[in-house]
């Protein structure tokens, strides 16, 4: 036995380690078997089911005081938690824009939590894994190799990172030190009315105020109106405002529209504005050689926000911010503190500390699931799956366009299809109510989960396909079910 083995100490000290590692191993194997079955049999279950009242009540029990056996706690998971998922791992879940997850992603999360490093910085391997993942995306999007990046919780945080760098770089004064109130000239940011509301959160958090986000109207394809944008920037300058940034959308959340990203890059450089692209899911179209031209201009952005938990199907949470100028990025977040001084040797060494590039100091090892997934599947397979989802959206659009009683409500430019049930002689107001009811019955039946939006006053069923498990037949089922429910409601309401 080694000299420093103290395992048989006389002190009665506690730990969270198990008394029996063999029992833990056994329980762990059961968990693996259960979750692999859960994933492989997902198609046989309802997409979603309502949570019974007694199950909800279970989550009001008082604070546990004393230890219990780990397998008992796990049994509670099996009974009260596992059967009531959101449903997004199911092949017929197309609500909002939510990814599907993978078995590899699940296991990578376990491995990352087992190693449990803090990826705020230092000379340990997780930092190199994250740096490599970022470098891969720099290559994917055609950013210069000297660009910087950060893995974050998702698109919302990536937008905050990009827009913080935009604000700090273009304010024209030391905003980190002086604060936004230093200048009496309001700083303004431009994007279309279809921009995701995480951008509003970002401008509010950045102290610019919601009014500083100038919402520009869109054309019939839901893309930003370029002429209008130029006019508003000119008007704002004439009124003494200080434009700092244009936001381009690569895939809007309502309809999947992609702005003219090249035109926006031109305007940004002519007007000396920061160019941020919110490409939460749509930017990933760049992975498919056939779709890449849809997002041309993206590579000219100063900063790009995108998600890996949507169209790269990785488990929540993981998104990424890329910034063209590493120095601008670092200058927005780095601080020097004695207790964080970067050493030359030891664990405290390492040149790039991710805590210098974002809000968080302590950071999890989310890079591992990205690294393992990309290695296993290869980037081309992602491109094919993305294209497959886009083709499925086109297939669904075709089904709708050739069906009686269905109407499409927006052009299908990428992976999002907006449509509704219609019937002769039923007015707009009633149609909105009927389609809302169709959606709820679809969810409650467990057959499919689309979400909803309102387009030009019309309530729309909205199908956003970021699902590697969906097959064409799933869309046939959706269309049949919507028509069936729609006709049943018409019948009940005696509208026919
Ligand atoms: C989902 C989404 C976001 C927000 O990303 P999260 O990962 O949910 O934080 C931002 N923009 C667009 C276009 C999105 O679709």
PDB file of C-alpha atoms in Angstrom, residues 6-19:
ATOM      1  CA  UNK A   6      -4.983   7.227   4.447  1.00  0.00           C
ATOM      2  CA  UNK A   7      -8.046   5.200   3.620  1.00  0.00           C
ATOM      3  CA  UNK A   8      -8.227   3.523   6.958  1.00  0.00           C
ATOM      4  CA  UNK A   9      -8.268   6.701   8.987  1.00  0.00           C
ATOM      5  CA  UNK A  10      -9.733   6.524  12.469  1.00  0.00           C
ATOM      6  CA  UNK A  11     -11.747   9.687  12.015  1.00  0.00           C
ATOM      7  CA  UNK A  12     -15.383   9.356  11.165  1.00  0.00           C
ATOM      8  CA  UNK A  13     -15.454  11.899   8.339  1.00  0.00           C
ATOM      9  CA  UNK A  14     -18.335  12.110   5.919  1.00  0.00           C
ATOM     10  CA  UNK A  15     -18.293  12.214   2.129  1.00  0.00           C
ATOM     11  CA  UNK A  16     -20.815  12.177  -0.690  1.00  0.00           C
ATOM     12  CA  UNK A  17     -19.059   9.190  -2.193  1.00  0.00           C
ATOM     13  CA  UNK A  18     -21.032   5.959  -1.956  1.00  0.00           C
ATOM     14  CA  UNK A  19     -20.389   3.367   0.678  1.00  0.00           C
TER      15      UNK A  19
END
